[in-house]
Amino acid sequence: MNENIDQTLHYIHNILSGFYLSSYSPKYYPSILDFYTHFLLLDYKKCLMLSLPRMEQFRFFLTTIIAIYYMTFSMNIIHYTDTERFLLGDLTIIIIGESDNLIHNSALFAWSALTIGWLLVYDLFHTKRSNAYRTTIIYINERDDDPNFAKKYKKLTKSSILLFNFIHQILPDSNRNFKQFSNRFFCITQIFHFIINLFIHFIRLDDFIHTRPLWQILIRAISIQMMCIVLNFLFSFYYSTLTYSAYILWLGLKTIKNIRKQIDTLLRKYQSNEMATEKILKQSNIFIQLRLLKLFHVYTRIIISTEQIESYASRMMLWAIFFTYITSQFTIHLINELKNDNIIIWISLYYILFLEHVVMFLLSYMISTYNYRLNSIQYDIRRTVIALNQKSSNRFKIKMMIIYYYLVNLKTFGIKIGPITVLNKIIFVKIIIYYARVTMLWQKLFGH
């Protein structure tokens, strides 16, 4: 039953990909997720844009053209007549109506959103800033298909392989489930975009049929479709990075939780061994010490990977927060001022507002929770040092001292920008408070 549903969804997605001028094809990509993964693993040397397929290059170019139109219109650089705006598929005509002030504000919103969206998507492809991020994506996609995938990548370190093997051991089916979920998610969102796309074409079409010649209506339909292609392009690649980022965070949280649970179990076992005979106690303690060292080595690799991913993730978070601050204020303002009673317009605006706040709240909260869990290892290290200090070997004591020195005294964990750590729980609360203050101030300034 599930296979039939997946096949139907993939068939529909394949048709809609052509409708939105996407270069996706089942002939070249085994799955939809593989298509988006390809862009995150581009091996470009000089120009990223030239490394993209031609259809994606065209969609980037189309985004630029439409953004330039809204910029020139909102700033009155070029005076467009109503007919020219109609032929160019200006969405403010069908959404706003005849309110000049609101039309120019909406055009300014469209220009800023398209520009930031263009920069965000283009920057998403620059994953070369973080080899750890690229390596994790490779693991997610290839581990189930080829258990010996690490041999193909000579730059993979032993510690990375140790971490990936550990994750696969505790979460053997997670990658497969993620791929299945992602493929379905991309199909469903594509269908949803298509439904919204159709309704946009039909909004106020009855009025235009009686007031505009047929050739203008046909050109307008093509122009609106170009705009829908751009929006689908931006949202789809935004979804792909968001799903990968959320899944990598989830893997990190699950791995940290499992390691801490195993450390707690080993320490409890060590304490219960005090009543055993000396021979059994010695053998058991050696096993516990070796196991603890392995767990701490895996944890060290998680911290190193986090610090390497930060160069990519922190930049994306800055773009996402900036994008949310700008676009959400315009969206709220538009919802408050809009007099149009068309249900599709309201659904579209609230859908955009929902996506904007998902970036701000959900992803920020997940990262802050991840940083908090990552920092909690210091308590386990201290417990281990105290519990095993008297009866452990000198070699184990030296190794624990080194681990404690480097992981507790000097390291600051988290997604950082330069020397500044961001998105722990305190920073997350401050962001929410600041966002609320900005929203209230915006409403006071533009509410009338």
Short mmCIF file of C-alpha atoms in Angstrom, two decimals, residues 137-394:
data_model
loop_
_atom_site.label_atom_id
_atom_site.label_comp_id
_atom_site.label_asym_id
_atom_site.label_seq_id
_atom_site.Cartn_x
_atom_site.Cartn_y
_atom_site.Cartn_z
CA ILE A 137 25.23 14.33 4.12
CA ILE A 138 27.32 11.70 2.32
CA TYR A 139 26.90 9.35 5.30
CA ILE A 140 23.13 9.86 5.36
CA ASN A 141 22.78 9.07 1.65
CA GLU A 142 25.31 6.29 1.13
CA ARG A 143 25.65 4.33 4.39
CA ASP A 144 22.62 2.10 3.85
CA ASP A 145 23.39 1.44 0.19
CA ASP A 146 27.10 0.78 0.72
CA PRO A 147 28.35 -0.12 4.25
CA ASN A 148 31.94 0.35 2.99
CA PHE A 149 31.26 3.81 1.58
CA ALA A 150 34.07 5.31 3.72
CA LYS A 151 36.71 3.60 1.55
CA LYS A 152 35.70 5.77 -1.41
CA TYR A 153 36.52 8.94 0.52
CA LYS A 154 40.19 9.04 1.48
CA LYS A 155 39.84 12.28 3.43
CA LEU A 156 37.52 10.65 5.97
CA THR A 157 39.27 10.40 9.34
CA LYS A 158 39.11 7.38 11.63
CA SER A 159 37.25 9.43 14.23
CA SER A 160 34.56 10.34 11.67
CA ILE A 161 34.16 6.69 10.69
CA LEU A 162 33.96 5.78 14.39
CA LEU A 163 31.19 8.34 14.89
CA PHE A 164 29.21 7.21 11.84
CA ASN A 165 29.48 3.55 12.84
CA PHE A 166 28.32 4.42 16.34
CA ILE A 167 25.31 6.35 15.01
CA HIS A 168 24.40 3.50 12.67
CA GLN A 169 24.67 1.03 15.55
CA ILE A 170 22.22 2.91 17.78
CA LEU A 171 19.95 4.17 14.96
CA PRO A 172 20.15 1.53 12.20
CA ASP A 173 16.96 2.52 10.34
CA SER A 174 17.01 6.28 10.82
CA ASN A 175 18.59 7.16 7.45
CA ARG A 176 16.16 4.97 5.55
CA ASN A 177 13.19 6.50 7.38
CA PHE A 178 14.54 10.00 6.75
CA LYS A 179 14.85 9.36 3.02
CA GLN A 180 11.33 8.00 2.84
CA PHE A 181 9.92 10.92 4.82
CA SER A 182 11.85 13.50 2.76
CA ASN A 183 10.70 12.09 -0.58
CA ARG A 184 7.08 12.15 0.56
CA PHE A 185 7.50 15.62 2.03
CA PHE A 186 8.87 17.03 -1.24
CA CYS A 187 6.03 15.42 -3.20
CA ILE A 188 3.31 16.77 -0.90
CA THR A 189 4.74 20.30 -0.83
CA GLN A 190 5.04 20.25 -4.63
CA ILE A 191 1.38 19.27 -4.94
CA PHE A 192 0.40 21.98 -2.45
CA HIS A 193 2.36 24.57 -4.44
CA PHE A 194 0.60 23.44 -7.61
CA ILE A 195 -2.84 23.85 -6.02
CA ILE A 196 -1.99 27.37 -4.84
CA ASN A 197 -0.53 28.03 -8.29
CA LEU A 198 -3.82 27.13 -9.99
CA PHE A 199 -5.91 29.27 -7.67
CA ILE A 200 -3.63 32.27 -8.26
CA HIS A 201 -4.35 31.98 -11.99
CA PHE A 202 -8.12 32.01 -11.37
CA ILE A 203 -8.25 34.89 -8.86
CA ARG A 204 -10.27 37.75 -10.42
CA LEU A 205 -10.10 36.00 -13.80
CA ASP A 206 -13.83 36.64 -14.34
CA ASP A 207 -13.29 40.39 -13.99
CA PHE A 208 -10.30 40.40 -16.33
CA ILE A 209 -12.13 38.41 -19.03
CA HIS A 210 -14.69 41.21 -19.33
CA THR A 211 -12.19 44.10 -19.13
CA ARG A 212 -9.06 42.85 -20.89
CA PRO A 213 -8.40 41.46 -24.39
CA LEU A 214 -7.55 37.78 -24.71
CA TRP A 215 -3.91 38.32 -25.68
CA GLN A 216 -3.27 40.29 -22.48
CA ILE A 217 -4.83 37.55 -20.37
CA LEU A 218 -2.65 34.91 -22.05
CA ILE A 219 0.55 36.92 -21.55
CA ARG A 220 -0.46 37.58 -17.94
CA ALA A 221 -0.96 33.83 -17.38
CA ILE A 222 2.58 33.14 -18.67
CA SER A 223 4.04 35.90 -16.48
CA ILE A 224 2.23 34.66 -13.37
CA GLN A 225 3.49 31.17 -14.10
CA MET A 226 7.06 32.54 -14.21
CA MET A 227 6.50 34.04 -10.76
CA CYS A 228 5.14 30.73 -9.46
CA ILE A 229 8.20 28.95 -10.89
CA VAL A 230 10.46 31.33 -8.96
CA LEU A 231 8.56 30.84 -5.69
CA ASN A 232 8.59 27.07 -6.12
CA PHE A 233 12.32 27.18 -6.84
CA LEU A 234 13.13 29.20 -3.70
CA PHE A 235 10.85 27.26 -1.36
CA SER A 236 11.95 23.83 -2.62
CA PHE A 237 15.64 24.41 -2.00
CA TYR A 238 14.84 26.05 1.30
CA TYR A 239 12.92 22.90 2.27
CA SER A 240 15.82 20.64 1.29
CA THR A 241 18.37 22.38 3.51
CA LEU A 242 15.86 22.73 6.34
CA THR A 243 15.06 19.01 6.35
CA TYR A 244 18.74 18.03 6.30
CA SER A 245 19.60 20.49 9.07
CA ALA A 246 16.73 19.33 11.26
CA TYR A 247 17.64 15.68 10.73
CA ILE A 248 21.33 16.25 11.52
CA LEU A 249 20.31 18.04 14.72
CA TRP A 250 18.02 15.13 15.58
CA LEU A 251 20.86 12.64 14.99
CA GLY A 252 23.11 14.70 17.25
CA LEU A 253 20.52 14.87 20.03
CA LYS A 254 19.82 11.13 19.88
CA THR A 255 23.54 10.28 19.85
CA ILE A 256 24.30 12.57 22.79
CA LYS A 257 21.41 11.10 24.76
CA ASN A 258 22.58 7.53 24.04
CA ILE A 259 26.20 8.27 24.99
CA ARG A 260 25.20 9.87 28.28
CA LYS A 261 22.90 6.94 29.03
CA GLN A 262 25.72 4.45 28.39
CA ILE A 263 28.12 6.47 30.56
CA ASP A 264 25.59 6.48 33.39
CA THR A 265 25.09 2.70 33.04
CA LEU A 266 28.85 2.04 33.11
CA LEU A 267 29.35 4.20 36.19
CA ARG A 268 26.52 2.40 37.98
CA LYS A 269 28.06 -0.93 37.01
CA TYR A 270 31.44 0.24 38.31
CA GLN A 271 29.93 1.15 41.66
CA SER A 272 28.13 -2.21 41.91
CA ASN A 273 31.43 -4.05 41.22
CA GLU A 274 32.94 -2.95 44.51
CA MET A 275 31.51 -6.04 46.21
CA ALA A 276 32.99 -8.46 43.62
CA THR A 277 36.20 -10.46 43.96
CA GLU A 278 39.48 -8.73 43.14
CA LYS A 279 40.08 -10.67 39.88
CA ILE A 280 36.58 -10.09 38.53
CA LEU A 281 36.73 -6.49 39.68
CA LYS A 282 39.99 -5.82 37.82
CA GLN A 283 38.74 -7.32 34.54
CA SER A 284 35.42 -5.51 34.78
CA ASN A 285 37.07 -2.18 35.57
CA ILE A 286 39.41 -2.49 32.58
CA PHE A 287 36.40 -3.12 30.31
CA ILE A 288 34.54 -0.15 31.81
CA GLN A 289 37.54 2.14 31.37
CA LEU A 290 38.02 1.14 27.73
CA ARG A 291 34.33 1.54 27.01
CA LEU A 292 34.24 4.97 28.66
CA LEU A 293 37.25 6.15 26.67
CA LYS A 294 35.58 5.05 23.43
CA LEU A 295 32.39 6.91 24.34
CA PHE A 296 34.34 10.06 25.15
CA HIS A 297 36.23 9.76 21.85
CA VAL A 298 32.91 9.57 19.98
CA TYR A 299 31.67 12.57 21.95
CA THR A 300 34.84 14.47 21.10
CA ARG A 301 34.16 13.81 17.42
CA ILE A 302 30.62 15.18 17.81
CA ILE A 303 32.02 18.38 19.30
CA ILE A 304 34.62 18.73 16.53
CA SER A 305 31.95 18.13 13.87
CA THR A 306 29.71 20.73 15.50
CA GLU A 307 32.49 23.29 15.48
CA GLN A 308 33.20 22.56 11.81
CA ILE A 309 29.54 22.71 10.80
CA GLU A 310 29.17 26.07 12.56
CA SER A 311 30.95 27.89 9.73
CA TYR A 312 28.08 26.86 7.44
CA ALA A 313 25.17 26.69 9.88
CA SER A 314 25.77 30.01 11.63
CA ARG A 315 25.77 31.85 8.30
CA MET A 316 22.53 30.12 7.31
CA MET A 317 20.96 31.01 10.66
CA LEU A 318 21.89 34.67 10.20
CA TRP A 319 20.30 34.68 6.74
CA ALA A 320 17.22 32.88 8.07
CA ILE A 321 16.76 35.23 11.04
CA PHE A 322 17.28 38.31 8.87
CA PHE A 323 14.87 36.97 6.24
CA THR A 324 12.26 36.24 8.92
CA TYR A 325 12.53 39.66 10.53
CA ILE A 326 12.07 41.45 7.21
CA THR A 327 9.39 39.35 5.55
CA SER A 328 7.26 38.53 8.60
CA GLN A 329 6.70 42.21 9.39
CA PHE A 330 5.52 42.88 5.83
CA THR A 331 3.31 39.80 5.89
CA ILE A 332 1.66 40.79 9.18
CA HIS A 333 1.17 44.33 7.89
CA LEU A 334 -0.36 42.99 4.67
CA ILE A 335 -2.75 40.70 6.57
CA ASN A 336 -3.90 43.57 8.81
CA GLU A 337 -4.46 45.98 5.92
CA LEU A 338 -5.82 43.60 3.29
CA LYS A 339 -9.47 44.11 2.37
CA ASN A 340 -9.64 41.22 -0.11
CA ASP A 341 -12.00 38.46 1.05
CA ASN A 342 -10.56 35.73 -1.21
CA ILE A 343 -9.87 32.67 0.94
CA ILE A 344 -6.92 31.51 -1.20
CA ILE A 345 -5.08 34.79 -0.67
CA TRP A 346 -5.55 34.50 3.08
CA ILE A 347 -4.37 30.88 3.08
CA SER A 348 -1.30 31.82 1.04
CA LEU A 349 -0.38 34.71 3.35
CA TYR A 350 -0.80 32.64 6.51
CA TYR A 351 1.20 29.82 4.90
CA ILE A 352 4.06 32.25 4.22
CA LEU A 353 3.80 33.60 7.77
CA PHE A 354 3.90 30.05 9.14
CA LEU A 355 7.06 29.22 7.18
CA GLU A 356 8.71 32.42 8.38
CA HIS A 357 8.08 31.60 12.02
CA VAL A 358 9.13 27.97 11.65
CA VAL A 359 12.60 29.28 10.84
CA MET A 360 12.62 31.66 13.78
CA PHE A 361 11.17 29.45 16.50
CA LEU A 362 11.43 25.76 15.69
CA LEU A 363 14.92 25.64 14.21
CA SER A 364 16.28 28.12 16.75
CA TYR A 365 14.81 26.11 19.61
CA MET A 366 16.27 22.87 18.26
CA ILE A 367 19.73 24.41 18.00
CA SER A 368 19.55 25.91 21.48
CA THR A 369 18.46 22.53 22.88
CA TYR A 370 21.27 20.81 21.00
CA ASN A 371 23.86 23.21 22.41
CA TYR A 372 22.55 22.70 25.93
CA ARG A 373 22.74 18.91 25.57
CA LEU A 374 26.20 19.12 24.01
CA ASN A 375 27.53 21.15 26.93
CA SER A 376 26.16 18.64 29.45
CA ILE A 377 29.12 16.30 28.82
CA GLN A 378 31.18 18.25 31.34
CA TYR A 379 29.06 16.85 34.17
CA ASP A 380 29.59 13.27 32.95
CA ILE A 381 33.35 13.83 32.70
CA ARG A 382 33.47 15.12 36.28
CA ARG A 383 31.39 12.19 37.53
CA THR A 384 33.72 9.77 35.74
CA VAL A 385 36.85 11.38 37.17
CA ILE A 386 35.44 11.32 40.71
CA ALA A 387 34.03 7.78 40.50
CA LEU A 388 37.10 6.10 38.96
CA ASN A 389 39.87 8.24 40.42
CA GLN A 390 40.94 5.88 43.22
CA LYS A 391 40.98 2.49 41.50
CA SER A 392 41.62 3.32 37.83
CA SER A 393 44.97 2.91 36.09
CA ASN A 394 47.41 5.79 35.69
#
